[in-house]
Each structure stands twice: as structure tokens, then as C-alpha cells.
Amino acid sequence: MAVVGAGAAGALVAVQLCEAAARRRIALDLVLVDPAPEAGRGVAYATEVPEHRLNVPVGGMSCYPDDPGHFRRWLCRHGESTVTAADFASRYRYGSYLADTLGRAVIAAHGTVSVRRLRTRATGCADAAGGRLELRLADGGTVTADSVVLATGPAAGRAGWAPAELLASDRFVPRPWSPGALDAVGESDDVLLVGTGLTAIDLALVLDRPGRTVHAVSRSGLLPQPHAVAPLPAVPPPPGLAGLPFHRLRRELTRHFAATRRIHGDWRPALDGLRPEIVRLWQGLTDDERAEFLGRDATPWNVHRHRMAPSTAETVARARAARRLRIHAGRVASAAPGQDGGLVVSLADGRELRVAWVVDCTGPGLRADGGGDPLWSGLLADGFAVPGPLGIGVSTDHGRLLDAGGHPGRSLFTLGASRRGELWETTAIPEIRAQAKEVAEAVLAPLTSAPRSARRRPTDQFGLPLSTHAAAAAAFRGGLGRVVTVRAKAAEAFARATELDPGFALGHAALALLGHECGADVDVARELADAQRSVRERGDERERSFVDVVTRRITEHEAQGGGAGKGAGDGDAALVDHLDRYPADAFALGIAVPTIAFSGVADLDGTLALGLVERTAPAYAGHWFHTSLLSFVRQEQGRIEEAGELARAALAAEPASGHAVHALAHVHYESGDHHVGRDWLDGWIGGHGRGAVHRAHFSWHVALHELALDDSAAVRRRWFAQLAPGQVNGVRALVDSGSLLWRARMSRNWTGRVPVDGVLDAVARELVERPSTAFTALHSAVALTAAGDVPALRRLSTHAAGADQVQREVIVPLCGALEAVLEEEWATAVRGLRGLLPSLRRVGGSAAQREVIEETLLYALVEAGHSDTARDLLEQRLDRRASPLDRRRLAGLSA
């Protein structure tokens, strides 16, 4: 494949070709033909002037149509952590992003796709043997390719507006972005820019300085409008516009814009809402109607459609206010040499402008005449391409060039400005990236091999087929093995699987899930987009169902994190349905059961997870993984003895099974076997548990035994050695380290101020004050109470009031009760905490984790002087399990 042009359009095509070919395992030799020193920049993004900003916000400039946040995340990873989707990045920065994204795509496709860059120009194209195409190059070489993509960007204008004497002058700059074009302009030379569009704005920024006047002239004298500083959401156009005669379409849109401005105070939302419909509306016009639009409406359309960044508009306004930039409406009529060596430019209305230089800023031409490019001129002359509607651009069939007979006879493709006659709006990144994907699909479609049969596919360790090759399947099995044993480095194994096979959907889905739920260092949105794209191209029904489950789970949690409860439960319903159809999908079962690795399904009545484990049992025939999960749900049911037997059976088969270890840790705690549980679990952590991914949680379980044994010194040693910030970070620090400190404080095993500030510093503030789940919110409330931070506790309550139902009904009153604890309003605290105990199960997690609220209630009862109630609660606890701590507290009450 040959791509002519390695600017933005060429880079986007190359990215799509590399990734799609790698996913489909198509051996591809990709040649990029462009004289520029770096791919991805072209003319637009090579400028190093910091004031040259994109005229589309960051959120609209991703390389990928299905991953709009990709550019923003790239900026965050490259030093701009506070950037938002509404900001306007520098154009040079965007060029770096394009080059880096292309480089990463090339590296990821290594072994399947080879990429060469030829730093020269393509000057011609001819038919070659076997239906191939031969590109002639300016350096005398040739490239023979099966397909050619012409990504040459806008054709250069011919300055047809300029009088002959101006064209002949050495003071005329026809192509301002050519290297060195403005080097001769003196510090105090006045300059005339012909054109007042975005090109003129860019040049005005470059030329602006004290002592110089920059003039700009165009027929309308209109500058591009600015983007809104705080943009409003797009307003969709009224229905039924397609197919209307132009005069009626124009009238309806005028009314729509006026109504939007009247209601919202701004016309921009109407234009932004119209953007997805522009191509359809343009293609519904006749040639006469299009000509009418070009003659009457094109200028005001461009002024409002192609806007300036707000910071650029502010700089232009300052220059105009200082009279360093002067805008004129008119037409250049003539030019003559001035006495000082400059030029006297006369406008059609008789005005004269005395300047040292005249710069053509009228931009590219619309006509398909080659624009001085020998490649396009030759294609048009030879009938390989024909002009598009009204002679604008060229005619294509979804990007494939039509020949003189109106047929897509050759494997010649194009995108971007060359399709303007067909599409009108086709020069911005949001349009070009979609076309790049479409072109890549069309180029590779004939080469896509039929999917291999299910019999020949490798399988995971539970016998389910995998749509990949043997090496990637082996890496995936390694990752799945670490997931089901709750061991570290699962993400690294899945990443290896996707490196070996970039089109392996399950590998991408696994990475997205681990990044979202377990904090793995992956680009969640990118991996999810790759999973969705890959499974459409190559995936069976089970794999499509699994990717759908992961997609719903991630998007649903994100919506809840923003305070929106709408759609809650869709992900859980999809997961349950998936397991009913594919019970042997161990990864999905591990996600569903809320043990230690994943948050599980929302289980409000305590039976859903149990039902899933019991229904899937026949598919596992006593496998240690399933037995491990069953032991955990049995102890949650209170069937402690049975849970212990199951856990020990699973550990006999697989001593590293983290799920079985977790279940047995709960069994020991609920049985009151604190000495045995402490010693056994401590030994496992130092042995088979050395590679466990949630070692902090296992250490927390050991510390619970030490608390129950009333061993203050051991609790302190455990916390500083295994649970202090540095050893534990993120949500694990909040759930394990923070809650342990508060329990130690409530049981009087930690005197003085507890070091919870370090825990809160180790957790993102967004996670503390705007948690996405009620389980996390409970532990945030506990940690903030330990820190004595009433304002933050109130902010958490405000967030919970607008979040999902469980947060509204459990976390909001919990925050109120804990605030009463901090204010030492003990009667209020006791009422609030006692009222919450029956509903705490709705929060999720284990009984041992939720017990932190009961510990707080005990403390509040004693402080409130409710000794009898505290004694009753302690006796109930001692009936459940032995505890030296509770015996000591009971004895204290009696004394």
C-alpha cells in the first residue's frame, strides 16, 4: 500500500491501516511518500508559533472516531494534566500527537506491517502489470503498489485575484507557509494580507509587533467568529430538512438559528448540532442550488463554521484596538511600486494601501485543476480522476476515485479536501478521521481472510475457544490464570497477548476491565475501543457478549460516578445473562462474585451471587476455582463449617488460590479462631501469597485477628509494616488501611491521633469525595471521620445525595451520623448508626468490612452512657464468635 502525503490525513490513514492489518493479521508493506522531515505535521501542524492554536477543541481532535478522549489523555500523559475537552491546544502539540500515535501504531503492528518513508514527492501515477499502480517519484524512483491513497491535503490556490503587476513583484508572497517565505520581511515593514480567514489570522499573529501595521482585506471584511469560552451543548436541527428545496432549507435553518439564540443566548449550539447533518443536506442539493449557496452563503457560513480559539480572538481584538491590525472590505484592483521600494495597492473603491509586502492568504482553491501539483494534474488529464460537482474536488465512490467513465476502475483512494465537492465539510479532523477509517476498511477488505474454524482455534484453560493464534492464546491463559488465583501481573500477560495479536478482542477487554476496576496502568477507553472494534471484525458470540458486558460495566460505573443513576443495573443484567449462556466463562464468573478481585454484581438481597455460583457448578465439575468462589458465598450465608471445608479442598488443589484464602480468612475470623487464623494467614502471605495482587487486604485480615486478640502493639506493627501509605495506595488504602485505623481507634487499641492523613493523601481526592460506589463511599466516610474533616464529610454527603439509590439511602444518613460522632453529639450518633445497621448489606463487601460501623456504634453507645445497650450488643457478638477484645470491653462495662 502506498499513501501519498504524510500530513494529518496521511498519518490518520496510516494509523488505521497499521491497526486494522495487525488485528486481522494481514501482512502489509506500507509506503509513505512525503518530503517532510516528520510524519503527521504537514503544513498545518508544523508551525512552532505557540499562539497558533487548533480551531477545534481538544475533545474533537482524537485520531480515533470511536475514542474521542484519546487526544486529551495523550496531553495529560505528556505534561498537561489539567487539560479539558473544551481547551484549545497548540497546533505544534497536535502535530506531536499525530506523530506519536502513528509511531505507536507502527510499533504495535511490527511483525505484521512494515512501514517505509520515502522523503520525496509523487509526480505521476500509471497502470502497472497485474492491476497494480506505479507511482513516479521526483527523485527518479518508482513505487509499485496494489492500492494508493492520495492524502495530499488542500490543493494550492492560483491567486487568480492578483493583478499581473503584483504577480510579477518580488514583494508578493504567494505561499506564506513555504519555508523561508517571510524571512525577508523587515521588523518595521507594513504588510497586506489578502484574505481574512483563519490563514490570515495565523499570519497576523506571526507578524504582529509594535511599529508595524498589518492590513487584511477581503470582499466581506469579515473575520472568523470565536468559539465560546464556555460552550453550550449542541442543539439538533428540526426534523425533515433533507430533501427540502434550497430556499425552504435556508429559511428553516435561519429560523432554527434565531430560535436557538433567543432561547440559549448563543447561535453556536445550533451550528454545532447541524454539523452531523451537513453532508446529507449538501448531497440533497442540486448543482444549481449548490452554486447559489457558494455565491450567496459560503462566506458567512465559513465565518461562523470555522472559528477561532477564544485566546486567539482575544489576541486579535487587542491588535485591532491598538490599530496594529486593520481590516478592510474590498477587492485588490491594482498594484504599483512605491517610492520606498514597497508597493502601493489600490482597492476597487479607490482606497490605497502603502505596504512593503503583500501575502496571499486566500487559501486553497476549490476547482479540480491540479493546483499546480503534477500528480493530480496527470490523474485528471489521463482520466484516472474526474472533477467533482461544480468542478470542486474530484468524484469518488466512498473515497475511491471514479475514472472518466464514472467507474471505480482502479484501487485509487483519496480523502479530505479533494472530496469537498461531494461532501462540502471535509477538511476538519472529525471528518478526516472518519474517512481515514473508511478508506482503510475499503483498502483491506479484499485481503481479509475468512475466519478460522472453531475446531482449529486455541482455548482457554476452561475449554472456551479464543479467536486468536496459539502464542497470544498462551499469553491470555497466563493472564486468566493470574486473575482466577488473584495474583499480580495479569495486566502484563494480557498486554502481551494484544501485542502478539492486536486484533484479539478478549485481551483488550480484559485490560480495560483491569484498568477500570483494579487500577491497572492501562488506557481504559482505548482498550475498550480496541475490544469493540476487534470483536466486530473477529469474534464469536461468546466473545461479543463478553465485550458487551465489559462495555456496559465500565460505562455504567462512569455514569454513576458522575452522580447519574440512570441505566444502573444494565451491566449486572448483561453479566448474569452472559453467565446463563456461557457458565464456563471463568473470567465472567470472577467478575460477578464480589470476593476480593472485582466489585461483583449488585446484590441487594444476598442471593444473586450465590445463585450464579450454584447455577454454574455443573460447568466446572469441582474445579478448585469454582470451589473457591463457592466457599466464599457459603461463609457469607453463615455456613461457616461448610465454607471452611470447601476452601481447604480448593487450596489442596491450588495453594495459590486467592479466593479460597480469602474465604478461609473469613471462616477463621467468624469462627473466632484468631490465633490459628493469624498464624496461618501470616505464613501464607510470606509463602504462596508473595505474588498475590491484593496482599494489603490479606494483611488487613491478619490485623483483624490481632485486633480481636486485643494486641495493640501487633496492630501498630502490622499497620506500619504492611498497610501504611507507600505499601498501599489508591482505593485499597482507603478500604483497608483507613478502616483499620478507625477500628483500632474505636476499640482503644490506638491512642492519640491516628495517621489517617497519609492514607487520604494516597488516594485521589475525586475518589474520596465523589466515589462511584456505595462500598467505596462507606470507607471514604470512615476515613474522613478518622481525619476529623467535617467539611469533606459534608461534600461526600452532597455527592451521595445525587448518586445512586444506595448512596442516597445509606451513605447520606451515615455521613450525618458520623458527623454527630465528630461533634460528640452521642445520642444523635447512636440513633443514626443503629438505624443504619439493617441496611448496611446493601452497600456490598463482606460482613467483616461492614462491621466497622458496628464498632463505631459500640463506641458511641459507651460515650452516650448507654451501657446496657452496649452490653447487649457485645454479648450478641460473643455469641457469634470468641473475641478477647469484646470480653475486655464487656468486663469494662461491668466494672
mmCIF file of N, CA, C and O in Angstrom, residues 20 35 99 121 183 253 264 318 342 347 445 448 521 546 564 608 768 774 802 860 883:
data_model
loop_
_atom_site.group_PDB
_atom_site.id
_atom_site.type_symbol
_atom_site.label_atom_id
_atom_site.label_comp_id
_atom_site.label_asym_id
_atom_site.label_seq_id
_atom_site.Cartn_x
_atom_site.Cartn_y
_atom_site.Cartn_z
ATOM 1 N N ALA A 20 -5.637 -1.937 11.728
ATOM 2 C CA ALA A 20 -6.577 -2.903 11.155
ATOM 3 C C ALA A 20 -5.841 -4.113 10.570
ATOM 4 O O ALA A 20 -6.287 -5.256 10.739
ATOM 5 N N PRO A 35 7.877 14.531 1.321
ATOM 6 C CA PRO A 35 9.211 15.093 1.544
ATOM 7 C C PRO A 35 9.421 15.680 2.935
ATOM 8 O O PRO A 35 10.553 16.034 3.285
ATOM 9 N N ALA A 99 2.226 12.409 15.257
ATOM 10 C CA ALA A 99 3.456 11.656 15.002
ATOM 11 C C ALA A 99 3.621 10.530 16.014
ATOM 12 O O ALA A 99 4.002 9.405 15.662
ATOM 13 N N ARG A 121 8.535 13.486 -3.462
ATOM 14 C CA ARG A 121 7.170 13.745 -3.917
ATOM 15 C C ARG A 121 6.769 12.734 -4.979
ATOM 16 O O ARG A 121 7.610 12.262 -5.752
ATOM 17 N N ASP A 183 10.953 35.373 5.580
ATOM 18 C CA ASP A 183 12.229 35.737 6.202
ATOM 19 C C ASP A 183 12.676 37.142 5.821
ATOM 20 O O ASP A 183 13.349 37.821 6.606
ATOM 21 N N LEU A 253 -33.477 26.880 8.430
ATOM 22 C CA LEU A 253 -32.258 26.985 9.238
ATOM 23 C C LEU A 253 -32.112 28.380 9.841
ATOM 24 O O LEU A 253 -31.632 28.521 10.968
ATOM 25 N N HIS A 264 -31.120 30.192 24.075
ATOM 26 C CA HIS A 264 -29.857 29.885 24.754
ATOM 27 C C HIS A 264 -28.898 31.072 24.817
ATOM 28 O O HIS A 264 -27.851 30.972 25.461
ATOM 29 N N ARG A 318 -7.032 42.664 20.669
ATOM 30 C CA ARG A 318 -6.049 43.619 21.204
ATOM 31 C C ARG A 318 -5.276 44.292 20.087
ATOM 32 O O ARG A 318 -5.020 45.500 20.123
ATOM 33 N N GLY A 342 8.521 49.647 -1.662
ATOM 34 C CA GLY A 342 7.387 48.796 -1.343
ATOM 35 C C GLY A 342 6.369 48.791 -2.465
ATOM 36 O O GLY A 342 6.707 48.919 -3.663
ATOM 37 N N LEU A 347 -7.416 49.506 -3.981
ATOM 38 C CA LEU A 347 -8.624 48.708 -3.872
ATOM 39 C C LEU A 347 -9.654 49.194 -4.878
ATOM 40 O O LEU A 347 -9.540 50.296 -5.423
ATOM 41 N N ALA A 445 -10.328 -4.658 2.714
ATOM 42 C CA ALA A 445 -11.436 -5.606 2.586
ATOM 43 C C ALA A 445 -11.109 -6.799 1.682
ATOM 44 O O ALA A 445 -11.399 -7.951 2.053
ATOM 45 N N THR A 448 -8.879 -9.490 3.562
ATOM 46 C CA THR A 448 -9.287 -10.088 4.829
ATOM 47 C C THR A 448 -9.609 -11.556 4.609
ATOM 48 O O THR A 448 -10.507 -11.890 3.834
ATOM 49 N N ASP A 521 -2.410 -0.002 35.132
ATOM 50 C CA ASP A 521 -1.925 1.159 34.389
ATOM 51 C C ASP A 521 -2.145 0.947 32.894
ATOM 52 O O ASP A 521 -1.220 0.624 32.149
ATOM 53 N N PHE A 546 -19.119 -11.035 25.910
ATOM 54 C CA PHE A 546 -18.202 -10.625 26.986
ATOM 55 C C PHE A 546 -17.784 -9.168 26.813
ATOM 56 O O PHE A 546 -17.755 -8.403 27.795
ATOM 57 N N ALA A 564 -25.045 10.095 38.226
ATOM 58 C CA ALA A 564 -26.243 9.737 37.469
ATOM 59 C C ALA A 564 -26.575 8.285 37.726
ATOM 60 O O ALA A 564 -25.773 7.403 37.510
ATOM 61 N N LEU A 608 -28.148 -13.181 44.716
ATOM 62 C CA LEU A 608 -27.810 -13.186 43.300
ATOM 63 C C LEU A 608 -26.465 -13.850 43.044
ATOM 64 O O LEU A 608 -26.336 -14.730 42.190
ATOM 65 N N VAL A 768 -12.260 10.023 46.946
ATOM 66 C CA VAL A 768 -12.703 10.161 48.332
ATOM 67 C C VAL A 768 -14.048 10.885 48.414
ATOM 68 O O VAL A 768 -14.955 10.454 49.121
ATOM 69 N N ALA A 774 -21.308 2.732 46.521
ATOM 70 C CA ALA A 774 -21.642 2.916 47.931
ATOM 71 C C ALA A 774 -20.585 2.276 48.833
ATOM 72 O O ALA A 774 -20.303 2.772 49.926
ATOM 73 N N GLY A 802 -26.915 12.897 45.278
ATOM 74 C CA GLY A 802 -27.209 12.930 43.850
ATOM 75 C C GLY A 802 -26.745 11.706 43.102
ATOM 76 O O GLY A 802 -26.741 11.697 41.874
ATOM 77 N N ALA A 860 -19.943 4.784 70.350
ATOM 78 C CA ALA A 860 -20.909 5.851 70.615
ATOM 79 C C ALA A 860 -21.835 5.478 71.766
ATOM 80 O O ALA A 860 -22.209 6.337 72.587
ATOM 81 N N SER A 883 -13.797 -13.483 71.247
ATOM 82 C CA SER A 883 -13.002 -12.282 70.992
ATOM 83 C C SER A 883 -12.481 -11.737 72.318
ATOM 84 O O SER A 883 -13.272 -11.207 73.122
#
